[in-house]
GROMACS .gro file of C-alpha atoms in nm:
model
  489
    1UNK     CA    1   5.377   3.073  -7.591
    2UNK     CA    2   5.049   3.338  -7.452
    3UNK     CA    3   5.102   3.693  -7.351
    4UNK     CA    4   4.846   3.602  -7.093
    5UNK     CA    5   5.012   3.449  -6.776
    6UNK     CA    6   4.777   3.247  -6.596
    7UNK     CA    7   4.925   3.221  -6.271
    8UNK     CA    8   4.868   2.904  -6.064
    9UNK     CA    9   4.679   2.841  -5.737
   10UNK     CA   10   4.554   2.592  -5.468
   11UNK     CA   11   4.264   2.351  -5.534
   12UNK     CA   12   4.060   2.611  -5.354
   13UNK     CA   13   4.166   2.909  -5.601
   14UNK     CA   14   4.457   3.100  -5.401
   15UNK     CA   15   4.707   3.184  -5.604
   16UNK     CA   16   5.029   2.978  -5.486
   17UNK     CA   17   5.353   3.233  -5.442
   18UNK     CA   18   5.614   3.007  -5.481
   19UNK     CA   19   5.600   2.607  -5.640
   20UNK     CA   20   5.977   2.571  -5.631
   21UNK     CA   21   6.068   2.516  -5.253
   22UNK     CA   22   5.965   2.365  -4.946
   23UNK     CA   23   5.803   2.611  -4.654
   24UNK     CA   24   6.154   2.525  -4.427
   25UNK     CA   25   6.307   2.588  -4.088
   26UNK     CA   26   6.613   2.788  -4.206
   27UNK     CA   27   6.788   2.710  -4.560
   28UNK     CA   28   6.874   2.331  -4.481
   29UNK     CA   29   6.512   2.253  -4.337
   30UNK     CA   30   6.329   2.047  -4.196
   31UNK     CA   31   5.966   2.069  -4.400
   32UNK     CA   32   5.705   2.254  -4.185
   33UNK     CA   33   5.394   2.092  -4.196
   34UNK     CA   34   5.188   2.416  -4.222
   35UNK     CA   35   5.312   2.448  -4.579
   36UNK     CA   36   4.971   2.364  -4.733
   37UNK     CA   37   5.036   2.344  -5.054
   38UNK     CA   38   5.352   2.064  -5.031
   39UNK     CA   39   5.075   1.833  -4.841
   40UNK     CA   40   4.797   1.914  -5.111
   41UNK     CA   41   5.017   1.866  -5.406
   42UNK     CA   42   5.182   1.510  -5.251
   43UNK     CA   43   4.839   1.384  -5.099
   44UNK     CA   44   4.651   1.413  -5.444
   45UNK     CA   45   4.947   1.294  -5.598
   46UNK     CA   46   4.910   0.957  -5.386
   47UNK     CA   47   4.554   0.962  -5.515
   48UNK     CA   48   4.632   0.982  -5.872
   49UNK     CA   49   4.560   0.601  -5.916
   50UNK     CA   50   4.394   0.315  -5.812
   51UNK     CA   51   4.524   0.041  -5.739
   52UNK     CA   52   4.845   0.000  -5.895
   53UNK     CA   53   5.131   0.191  -5.703
   54UNK     CA   54   5.169   0.551  -5.848
   55UNK     CA   55   5.617   0.488  -5.903
   56UNK     CA   56   5.753   0.146  -5.853
   57UNK     CA   57   5.443  -0.025  -5.959
   58UNK     CA   58   5.615  -0.306  -6.080
   59UNK     CA   59   5.876  -0.514  -5.865
   60UNK     CA   60   6.026  -0.834  -5.783
   61UNK     CA   61   6.069  -0.961  -5.386
   62UNK     CA   62   6.149  -1.190  -5.155
   63UNK     CA   63   6.232  -1.314  -4.796
   64UNK     CA   64   6.606  -1.291  -4.651
   65UNK     CA   65   6.779  -1.273  -4.366
   66UNK     CA   66   7.047  -1.023  -4.268
   67UNK     CA   67   7.341  -1.068  -4.019
   68UNK     CA   68   7.529  -0.815  -3.833
   69UNK     CA   69   7.960  -0.843  -3.926
   70UNK     CA   70   8.009  -0.546  -3.809
   71UNK     CA   71   8.055  -0.335  -3.486
   72UNK     CA   72   7.863  -0.020  -3.509
   73UNK     CA   73   7.710   0.019  -3.150
   74UNK     CA   74   7.895   0.313  -3.073
   75UNK     CA   75   7.665   0.490  -3.314
   76UNK     CA   76   7.366   0.346  -3.239
   77UNK     CA   77   7.124   0.211  -2.947
   78UNK     CA   78   6.925  -0.033  -3.150
   79UNK     CA   79   6.929  -0.366  -3.048
   80UNK     CA   80   6.969  -0.570  -3.433
   81UNK     CA   81   7.360  -0.357  -3.368
   82UNK     CA   82   7.445  -0.415  -3.015
   83UNK     CA   83   7.688  -0.711  -3.100
   84UNK     CA   84   7.867  -0.864  -3.387
   85UNK     CA   85   7.613  -1.203  -3.527
   86UNK     CA   86   7.279  -1.071  -3.462
   87UNK     CA   87   7.047  -1.124  -3.717
   88UNK     CA   88   6.692  -1.075  -3.856
   89UNK     CA   89   6.445  -1.241  -4.170
   90UNK     CA   90   6.307  -0.911  -4.427
   91UNK     CA   91   6.185  -0.882  -4.684
   92UNK     CA   92   6.350  -0.685  -5.015
   93UNK     CA   93   6.136  -0.527  -5.340
   94UNK     CA   94   6.312  -0.412  -5.624
   95UNK     CA   95   6.100  -0.222  -5.898
   96UNK     CA   96   6.110   0.018  -6.153
   97UNK     CA   97   6.013   0.372  -6.129
   98UNK     CA   98   5.789   0.513  -6.394
   99UNK     CA   99   5.668   0.200  -6.574
  100UNK     CA  100   5.306   0.069  -6.547
  101UNK     CA  101   5.255  -0.326  -6.386
  102UNK     CA  102   5.285  -0.461  -6.768
  103UNK     CA  103   5.616  -0.259  -6.841
  104UNK     CA  104   5.929  -0.390  -6.952
  105UNK     CA  105   6.188  -0.447  -6.691
  106UNK     CA  106   6.466  -0.349  -6.886
  107UNK     CA  107   6.390   0.014  -6.907
  108UNK     CA  108   6.648   0.292  -6.864
  109UNK     CA  109   6.515   0.385  -6.510
  110UNK     CA  110   6.605   0.413  -6.165
  111UNK     CA  111   6.516   0.061  -5.936
  112UNK     CA  112   6.364   0.111  -5.656
  113UNK     CA  113   6.531  -0.074  -5.384
  114UNK     CA  114   6.337  -0.113  -5.060
  115UNK     CA  115   6.445  -0.361  -4.755
  116UNK     CA  116   6.173  -0.427  -4.471
  117UNK     CA  117   6.416  -0.556  -4.148
  118UNK     CA  118   6.168  -0.730  -3.914
  119UNK     CA  119   6.384  -0.653  -3.532
  120UNK     CA  120   6.346  -0.734  -3.223
  121UNK     CA  121   6.225  -0.394  -3.180
  122UNK     CA  122   5.991  -0.329  -3.445
  123UNK     CA  123   6.010  -0.314  -3.822
  124UNK     CA  124   6.320  -0.135  -3.985
  125UNK     CA  125   6.269  -0.003  -4.350
  126UNK     CA  126   6.505   0.139  -4.570
  127UNK     CA  127   6.346   0.262  -4.865
  128UNK     CA  128   6.651   0.286  -5.124
  129UNK     CA  129   6.715   0.352  -5.449
  130UNK     CA  130   6.992   0.162  -5.678
  131UNK     CA  131   7.153   0.527  -5.761
  132UNK     CA  132   7.311   0.709  -5.470
  133UNK     CA  133   7.089   1.058  -5.549
  134UNK     CA  134   6.811   1.149  -5.716
  135UNK     CA  135   6.669   1.414  -5.949
  136UNK     CA  136   6.560   1.659  -5.724
  137UNK     CA  137   6.654   1.769  -5.381
  138UNK     CA  138   6.268   1.937  -5.280
  139UNK     CA  139   5.986   1.755  -5.234
  140UNK     CA  140   5.776   2.008  -5.364
  141UNK     CA  141   5.855   1.949  -5.693
  142UNK     CA  142   5.840   1.539  -5.680
  143UNK     CA  143   5.483   1.508  -5.788
  144UNK     CA  144   5.606   1.770  -6.100
  145UNK     CA  145   5.874   1.566  -6.180
  146UNK     CA  146   5.698   1.208  -6.212
  147UNK     CA  147   5.442   1.381  -6.422
  148UNK     CA  148   5.711   1.459  -6.661
  149UNK     CA  149   5.825   1.074  -6.693
  150UNK     CA  150   5.503   0.939  -6.722
  151UNK     CA  151   5.250   0.981  -6.979
  152UNK     CA  152   5.116   1.263  -7.234
  153UNK     CA  153   4.815   1.389  -7.086
  154UNK     CA  154   4.654   1.442  -7.441
  155UNK     CA  155   4.844   1.144  -7.625
  156UNK     CA  156   4.840   0.839  -7.304
  157UNK     CA  157   5.214   0.799  -7.446
  158UNK     CA  158   5.520   0.896  -7.301
  159UNK     CA  159   5.730   1.165  -7.407
  160UNK     CA  160   6.079   1.254  -7.449
  161UNK     CA  161   5.990   1.632  -7.434
  162UNK     CA  162   5.855   1.607  -7.109
  163UNK     CA  163   6.108   1.471  -6.972
  164UNK     CA  164   6.360   1.689  -7.079
  165UNK     CA  165   6.199   1.956  -7.038
  166UNK     CA  166   6.168   1.953  -6.695
  167UNK     CA  167   6.535   1.814  -6.653
  168UNK     CA  168   6.656   2.114  -6.859
  169UNK     CA  169   6.488   2.390  -6.645
  170UNK     CA  170   6.582   2.166  -6.340
  171UNK     CA  171   6.928   2.208  -6.349
  172UNK     CA  172   7.028   1.998  -5.997
  173UNK     CA  173   6.889   1.663  -6.220
  174UNK     CA  174   7.280   1.673  -6.423
  175UNK     CA  175   7.388   1.495  -6.121
  176UNK     CA  176   7.132   1.162  -6.191
  177UNK     CA  177   7.066   1.209  -6.540
  178UNK     CA  178   7.463   1.119  -6.597
  179UNK     CA  179   7.383   0.846  -6.418
  180UNK     CA  180   7.066   0.715  -6.545
  181UNK     CA  181   7.176   0.746  -6.908
  182UNK     CA  182   7.577   0.557  -6.831
  183UNK     CA  183   7.643   0.243  -6.775
  184UNK     CA  184   7.458   0.156  -6.469
  185UNK     CA  185   7.104   0.295  -6.619
  186UNK     CA  186   6.992  -0.063  -6.685
  187UNK     CA  187   7.052  -0.346  -6.458
  188UNK     CA  188   7.177  -0.689  -6.649
  189UNK     CA  189   6.955  -0.825  -6.304
  190UNK     CA  190   6.805  -0.723  -5.979
  191UNK     CA  191   7.126  -0.932  -5.834
  192UNK     CA  192   7.420  -0.752  -6.019
  193UNK     CA  193   7.289  -0.428  -5.895
  194UNK     CA  194   7.431  -0.209  -5.591
  195UNK     CA  195   7.121   0.012  -5.327
  196UNK     CA  196   7.157   0.315  -5.119
  197UNK     CA  197   6.938   0.464  -4.877
  198UNK     CA  198   7.036   0.759  -5.116
  199UNK     CA  199   6.873   0.989  -4.860
  200UNK     CA  200   7.070   1.122  -4.507
  201UNK     CA  201   6.943   0.902  -4.222
  202UNK     CA  202   7.031   0.944  -3.867
  203UNK     CA  203   7.202   0.705  -3.539
  204UNK     CA  204   7.197   0.802  -3.179
  205UNK     CA  205   7.318   0.609  -2.896
  206UNK     CA  206   7.279   0.579  -2.545
  207UNK     CA  207   7.431   0.890  -2.460
  208UNK     CA  208   7.242   1.100  -2.733
  209UNK     CA  209   7.521   1.133  -2.968
  210UNK     CA  210   7.399   1.167  -3.280
  211UNK     CA  211   7.528   1.053  -3.646
  212UNK     CA  212   7.454   1.137  -3.985
  213UNK     CA  213   7.461   0.815  -4.229
  214UNK     CA  214   7.421   0.708  -4.555
  215UNK     CA  215   7.364   0.369  -4.648
  216UNK     CA  216   7.520   0.113  -4.924
  217UNK     CA  217   7.429  -0.195  -5.000
  218UNK     CA  218   7.697  -0.359  -5.249
  219UNK     CA  219   7.618  -0.655  -5.444
  220UNK     CA  220   7.835  -0.975  -5.420
  221UNK     CA  221   7.744  -1.077  -5.766
  222UNK     CA  222   7.916  -0.780  -5.892
  223UNK     CA  223   7.791  -0.505  -6.125
  224UNK     CA  224   7.685  -0.601  -6.475
  225UNK     CA  225   7.488  -0.398  -6.698
  226UNK     CA  226   7.282  -0.392  -6.991
  227UNK     CA  227   7.382  -0.204  -7.342
  228UNK     CA  228   7.055  -0.005  -7.447
  229UNK     CA  229   7.091  -0.228  -7.788
  230UNK     CA  230   7.067  -0.575  -7.509
  231UNK     CA  231   6.787  -0.393  -7.279
  232UNK     CA  232   6.560  -0.337  -7.619
  233UNK     CA  233   6.609  -0.693  -7.744
  234UNK     CA  234   6.523  -0.831  -7.439
  235UNK     CA  235   6.197  -0.642  -7.369
  236UNK     CA  236   6.093  -0.765  -7.716
  237UNK     CA  237   6.169  -1.135  -7.611
  238UNK     CA  238   6.057  -1.107  -7.177
  239UNK     CA  239   5.892  -0.797  -7.034
  240UNK     CA  240   5.955  -0.990  -6.683
  241UNK     CA  241   6.329  -1.051  -6.727
  242UNK     CA  242   6.454  -0.943  -6.410
  243UNK     CA  243   6.151  -1.063  -6.244
  244UNK     CA  244   6.234  -1.406  -6.388
  245UNK     CA  245   6.617  -1.386  -6.281
  246UNK     CA  246   6.541  -1.298  -5.904
  247UNK     CA  247   6.327  -1.581  -5.849
  248UNK     CA  248   6.471  -1.844  -6.077
  249UNK     CA  249   6.798  -1.765  -5.925
  250UNK     CA  250   6.642  -1.787  -5.559
  251UNK     CA  251   6.391  -2.119  -5.693
  252UNK     CA  252   6.782  -2.264  -5.757
  253UNK     CA  253   6.951  -2.223  -5.469
  254UNK     CA  254   7.159  -1.947  -5.591
  255UNK     CA  255   7.067  -1.699  -5.291
  256UNK     CA  256   7.228  -1.304  -5.376
  257UNK     CA  257   7.402  -1.143  -5.107
  258UNK     CA  258   7.493  -0.734  -5.048
  259UNK     CA  259   7.742  -0.639  -4.824
  260UNK     CA  260   7.564  -0.351  -4.636
  261UNK     CA  261   7.775  -0.058  -4.504
  262UNK     CA  262   7.760   0.282  -4.421
  263UNK     CA  263   7.896   0.649  -4.417
  264UNK     CA  264   7.892   0.845  -4.115
  265UNK     CA  265   7.889   1.157  -4.028
  266UNK     CA  266   7.924   1.296  -3.641
  267UNK     CA  267   7.608   1.566  -3.602
  268UNK     CA  268   7.849   1.855  -3.560
  269UNK     CA  269   8.041   1.904  -3.888
  270UNK     CA  270   7.696   1.904  -4.106
  271UNK     CA  271   7.708   2.249  -3.971
  272UNK     CA  272   8.057   2.340  -4.121
  273UNK     CA  273   8.093   2.076  -4.410
  274UNK     CA  274   8.123   2.250  -4.750
  275UNK     CA  275   7.839   2.038  -4.906
  276UNK     CA  276   7.500   2.007  -4.755
  277UNK     CA  277   7.505   1.656  -4.628
  278UNK     CA  278   7.141   1.657  -4.638
  279UNK     CA  279   7.083   1.705  -5.025
  280UNK     CA  280   6.970   1.439  -5.236
  281UNK     CA  281   7.109   1.530  -5.582
  282UNK     CA  282   7.500   1.507  -5.406
  283UNK     CA  283   7.727   1.253  -5.262
  284UNK     CA  284   7.958   1.229  -5.010
  285UNK     CA  285   8.251   1.186  -5.099
  286UNK     CA  286   8.407   0.870  -4.985
  287UNK     CA  287   8.778   1.043  -4.898
  288UNK     CA  288   8.593   1.213  -4.622
  289UNK     CA  289   8.351   0.921  -4.524
  290UNK     CA  290   8.499   0.578  -4.567
  291UNK     CA  291   8.269   0.265  -4.600
  292UNK     CA  292   8.241   0.096  -4.297
  293UNK     CA  293   8.099  -0.250  -4.311
  294UNK     CA  294   7.750  -0.318  -4.123
  295UNK     CA  295   7.664  -0.652  -4.241
  296UNK     CA  296   7.546  -0.931  -4.461
  297UNK     CA  297   7.199  -0.898  -4.679
  298UNK     CA  298   7.116  -1.258  -4.849
  299UNK     CA  299   6.806  -1.322  -5.024
  300UNK     CA  300   6.671  -1.700  -4.978
  301UNK     CA  301   6.269  -1.812  -4.973
  302UNK     CA  302   6.044  -1.696  -5.285
  303UNK     CA  303   5.683  -1.549  -5.156
  304UNK     CA  304   5.408  -1.798  -5.187
  305UNK     CA  305   5.188  -1.555  -5.360
  306UNK     CA  306   5.264  -1.280  -5.539
  307UNK     CA  307   4.979  -1.017  -5.432
  308UNK     CA  308   4.951  -1.097  -5.090
  309UNK     CA  309   5.351  -1.081  -5.016
  310UNK     CA  310   5.522  -0.835  -5.301
  311UNK     CA  311   5.200  -0.628  -5.451
  312UNK     CA  312   5.079  -0.541  -5.083
  313UNK     CA  313   5.435  -0.477  -4.915
  314UNK     CA  314   5.410  -0.141  -4.763
  315UNK     CA  315   5.749   0.029  -4.725
  316UNK     CA  316   5.759   0.343  -4.531
  317UNK     CA  317   6.108   0.556  -4.432
  318UNK     CA  318   6.005   0.648  -4.105
  319UNK     CA  319   5.984   0.285  -3.949
  320UNK     CA  320   6.274   0.277  -3.714
  321UNK     CA  321   6.376   0.126  -3.409
  322UNK     CA  322   6.549   0.346  -3.131
  323UNK     CA  323   6.829   0.415  -3.211
  324UNK     CA  324   6.788   0.497  -3.575
  325UNK     CA  325   6.566   0.795  -3.750
  326UNK     CA  326   6.516   1.052  -4.028
  327UNK     CA  327   6.736   1.356  -4.081
  328UNK     CA  328   6.673   1.742  -4.227
  329UNK     CA  329   6.662   1.607  -4.569
  330UNK     CA  330   6.347   1.779  -4.711
  331UNK     CA  331   6.329   1.520  -5.023
  332UNK     CA  332   6.310   1.240  -4.638
  333UNK     CA  333   6.067   1.463  -4.455
  334UNK     CA  334   5.796   1.486  -4.729
  335UNK     CA  335   5.881   1.082  -4.773
  336UNK     CA  336   5.791   1.031  -4.402
  337UNK     CA  337   5.411   1.184  -4.437
  338UNK     CA  338   5.381   1.090  -4.811
  339UNK     CA  339   5.425   0.681  -4.821
  340UNK     CA  340   5.234   0.570  -4.505
  341UNK     CA  341   4.951   0.829  -4.692
  342UNK     CA  342   5.014   0.646  -5.024
  343UNK     CA  343   4.962   0.282  -4.854
  344UNK     CA  344   4.613   0.400  -4.650
  345UNK     CA  345   4.480   0.512  -5.000
  346UNK     CA  346   4.609   0.228  -5.192
  347UNK     CA  347   4.550  -0.124  -4.994
  348UNK     CA  348   4.425   0.041  -4.649
  349UNK     CA  349   4.469   0.177  -4.337
  350UNK     CA  350   4.543  -0.142  -4.156
  351UNK     CA  351   4.767  -0.223  -4.428
  352UNK     CA  352   5.074  -0.226  -4.153
  353UNK     CA  353   4.880  -0.559  -3.988
  354UNK     CA  354   4.902  -0.775  -4.321
  355UNK     CA  355   5.146  -1.053  -4.269
  356UNK     CA  356   5.433  -0.939  -4.487
  357UNK     CA  357   5.396  -0.606  -4.325
  358UNK     CA  358   5.322  -0.669  -3.947
  359UNK     CA  359   5.623  -0.631  -3.694
  360UNK     CA  360   5.769  -0.971  -3.569
  361UNK     CA  361   5.686  -0.905  -3.192
  362UNK     CA  362   5.475  -0.791  -2.995
  363UNK     CA  363   5.277  -0.454  -3.122
  364UNK     CA  364   5.050  -0.237  -2.900
  365UNK     CA  365   4.849   0.025  -3.028
  366UNK     CA  366   4.505   0.235  -2.998
  367UNK     CA  367   4.450   0.206  -3.392
  368UNK     CA  368   4.102   0.079  -3.452
  369UNK     CA  369   3.851   0.038  -3.682
  370UNK     CA  370   3.858   0.100  -4.080
  371UNK     CA  371   3.850  -0.104  -4.360
  372UNK     CA  372   3.926  -0.432  -4.411
  373UNK     CA  373   4.000  -0.476  -4.045
  374UNK     CA  374   4.057  -0.833  -4.011
  375UNK     CA  375   4.161  -0.982  -3.657
  376UNK     CA  376   3.974  -0.884  -3.353
  377UNK     CA  377   4.021  -0.540  -3.343
  378UNK     CA  378   4.206  -0.542  -2.984
  379UNK     CA  379   3.870  -0.681  -2.838
  380UNK     CA  380   3.748  -0.472  -2.504
  381UNK     CA  381   4.063  -0.351  -2.446
  382UNK     CA  382   4.047   0.066  -2.429
  383UNK     CA  383   4.074   0.289  -2.734
  384UNK     CA  384   4.197   0.567  -2.606
  385UNK     CA  385   4.527   0.650  -2.403
  386UNK     CA  386   4.569   0.759  -2.118
  387UNK     CA  387   4.375   0.457  -1.908
  388UNK     CA  388   4.269   0.281  -1.607
  389UNK     CA  389   4.258  -0.061  -1.770
  390UNK     CA  390   4.657  -0.147  -1.793
  391UNK     CA  391   4.652  -0.029  -2.164
  392UNK     CA  392   5.010   0.049  -2.356
  393UNK     CA  393   5.200   0.350  -2.252
  394UNK     CA  394   5.462   0.522  -2.380
  395UNK     CA  395   5.835   0.497  -2.239
  396UNK     CA  396   6.026   0.834  -2.265
  397UNK     CA  397   6.323   0.588  -2.235
  398UNK     CA  398   6.256   0.559  -2.624
  399UNK     CA  399   6.309   0.941  -2.664
  400UNK     CA  400   6.537   1.067  -2.948
  401UNK     CA  401   6.771   1.364  -2.878
  402UNK     CA  402   6.639   1.700  -2.965
  403UNK     CA  403   6.784   1.810  -3.294
  404UNK     CA  404   6.878   2.157  -3.276
  405UNK     CA  405   6.727   2.387  -3.577
  406UNK     CA  406   6.678   2.777  -3.652
  407UNK     CA  407   6.603   3.005  -3.899
  408UNK     CA  408   6.299   3.183  -4.039
  409UNK     CA  409   5.993   2.998  -4.213
  410UNK     CA  410   6.019   3.098  -4.546
  411UNK     CA  411   6.026   2.962  -4.932
  412UNK     CA  412   6.419   2.937  -5.005
  413UNK     CA  413   6.532   2.887  -5.322
  414UNK     CA  414   6.666   2.555  -5.294
  415UNK     CA  415   6.892   2.677  -5.604
  416UNK     CA  416   7.072   2.961  -5.457
  417UNK     CA  417   7.412   2.859  -5.340
  418UNK     CA  418   7.370   2.482  -5.509
  419UNK     CA  419   7.654   2.370  -5.713
  420UNK     CA  420   7.453   2.164  -5.976
  421UNK     CA  421   7.752   2.107  -6.213
  422UNK     CA  422   8.074   1.984  -6.006
  423UNK     CA  423   7.964   1.642  -5.888
  424UNK     CA  424   7.763   1.534  -6.179
  425UNK     CA  425   8.131   1.654  -6.421
  426UNK     CA  426   8.306   1.443  -6.199
  427UNK     CA  427   8.097   1.171  -6.294
  428UNK     CA  428   8.160   1.213  -6.633
  429UNK     CA  429   8.560   1.237  -6.554
  430UNK     CA  430   8.476   0.917  -6.364
  431UNK     CA  431   8.405   0.679  -6.684
  432UNK     CA  432   8.628   0.525  -6.910
  433UNK     CA  433   8.672   0.640  -7.282
  434UNK     CA  434   8.395   0.339  -7.385
  435UNK     CA  435   8.149   0.420  -7.093
  436UNK     CA  436   8.173   0.778  -7.213
  437UNK     CA  437   8.113   0.718  -7.567
  438UNK     CA  438   7.772   0.496  -7.431
  439UNK     CA  439   7.655   0.791  -7.245
  440UNK     CA  440   7.687   1.000  -7.530
  441UNK     CA  441   7.540   0.815  -7.780
  442UNK     CA  442   7.221   0.694  -7.508
  443UNK     CA  443   7.164   1.091  -7.466
  444UNK     CA  444   7.210   1.137  -7.809
  445UNK     CA  445   6.906   0.937  -7.888
  446UNK     CA  446   6.681   1.005  -7.605
  447UNK     CA  447   6.711   1.422  -7.725
  448UNK     CA  448   6.675   1.295  -8.089
  449UNK     CA  449   6.300   1.398  -8.090
  450UNK     CA  450   6.290   1.628  -7.858
  451UNK     CA  451   6.276   2.038  -7.952
  452UNK     CA  452   6.606   2.218  -8.029
  453UNK     CA  453   6.529   2.514  -7.774
  454UNK     CA  454   6.514   2.212  -7.511
  455UNK     CA  455   6.808   2.061  -7.701
  456UNK     CA  456   7.054   2.373  -7.651
  457UNK     CA  457   6.903   2.421  -7.296
  458UNK     CA  458   7.053   2.059  -7.192
  459UNK     CA  459   7.345   2.129  -7.349
  460UNK     CA  460   7.462   2.422  -7.180
  461UNK     CA  461   7.453   2.167  -6.856
  462UNK     CA  462   7.658   1.866  -6.972
  463UNK     CA  463   7.922   2.187  -7.115
  464UNK     CA  464   7.869   2.349  -6.750
  465UNK     CA  465   7.975   1.981  -6.597
  466UNK     CA  466   8.240   1.938  -6.812
  467UNK     CA  467   8.343   2.059  -7.179
  468UNK     CA  468   8.413   1.783  -7.323
  469UNK     CA  469   8.104   1.663  -7.178
  470UNK     CA  470   7.868   1.898  -7.344
  471UNK     CA  471   8.065   1.889  -7.664
  472UNK     CA  472   8.055   1.573  -7.752
  473UNK     CA  473   7.611   1.528  -7.689
  474UNK     CA  474   7.640   1.857  -7.916
  475UNK     CA  475   7.803   1.733  -8.195
  476UNK     CA  476   7.599   1.388  -8.150
  477UNK     CA  477   7.278   1.584  -8.208
  478UNK     CA  478   7.418   1.826  -8.506
  479UNK     CA  479   7.455   2.149  -8.307
  480UNK     CA  480   7.789   2.376  -8.314
  481UNK     CA  481   7.908   2.437  -7.951
  482UNK     CA  482   8.082   2.724  -8.013
  483UNK     CA  483   7.753   2.904  -8.152
  484UNK     CA  484   7.605   2.782  -7.808
  485UNK     CA  485   7.955   2.927  -7.572
  486UNK     CA  486   7.963   3.251  -7.770
  487UNK     CA  487   7.579   3.263  -7.716
  488UNK     CA  488   7.647   3.208  -7.328
  489UNK     CA  489   7.885   3.444  -7.298
   0.00000   0.00000   0.00000
């Protein structure tokens, strides 16, 4: 490495003081809009590729229905959940994260799990993954993470060294890495995987009481996974294995279903709970917050045109009817901006009016003009508010209860005071002996072409999560764990 240090700058040449931590109101957030560096990174990242999605480029989608089977009306005023038996139409899209449009469906990669519920009060978009956690907790690192998973700027090829260099320097990724390289890292089909909001969201009721929630979608078909060997074989036979399986199942009347559940934490408990409930790298133990039944999701209709309905589908976590909302989760706060910003760039400013995205309820707003305006553009009605010509007005009754925040605006080190090892170790210890063996083999295979100093750095993380975990990976790579332990001591 060169002895001369070059300091990172913004595009305007201003030196960046901290590229690891977003500016938040207090250590737990929320993120501040005045964080110019964060906004610049995210806006530039959204515009790096055209026309396919930067992430989640390859996917499969289908229409279906959601029916409420459990009473959660005490937590939310949303009409959808006002009584058992309510239902709505939905559109779901599943996707890989890192691969391009032509990539293999069976790659070891998290799967996007996005659902658009067309409720009578407007669209509710649940934008999640098939994992309950993620690799990072601060959005300032998101574009860096994705770059490390994409292609080497010199060779144009995927590079294990890039991936493990980032992960080994980001210990908060260990929980997700352990999940990804375990058995659930490659689902057998899209029908045989769970979905999670991953983020913490909120519900609020007519009394103004707020609850923090995590959403879970439990596959009725049961969890089924592929070994690394089977995944490689299938990739050589059918790049579209998952897409084909979902389409064929629905076409044959074999409609996949998921039981929808939530974990609920009263707002006041978040202040004293031992874990930061808004940390995307952590799960809430079910012993503390058990699953509560909400409803049943079924996919039962294939799209008629892939481009119009799947490729142009656009999900954004800010879409939620009254009674539902976001949380101070830093990653979620940034996604509230990033997702619609990416859609405006990729599809056009009027993306929300496309058939697959438009609500199934009346729409009244003052958005006008823009590229691909394909309707009447609201005719002669006024395009400003307030006005004297019966234009739509805001409704104070829909106001969300105030969120109390405190703290000095600064870039807080998100790793200070955070335990990045216990939950990863717990996940390892939950695995059977056979599952641990496959995890170690998968990790060793991915780490083999990586430089030794990065291997050593990553093994130290495994060891801190569980000594057996680190020892077995080290042994598989031909590294003497006692030497590493002695060096660390």
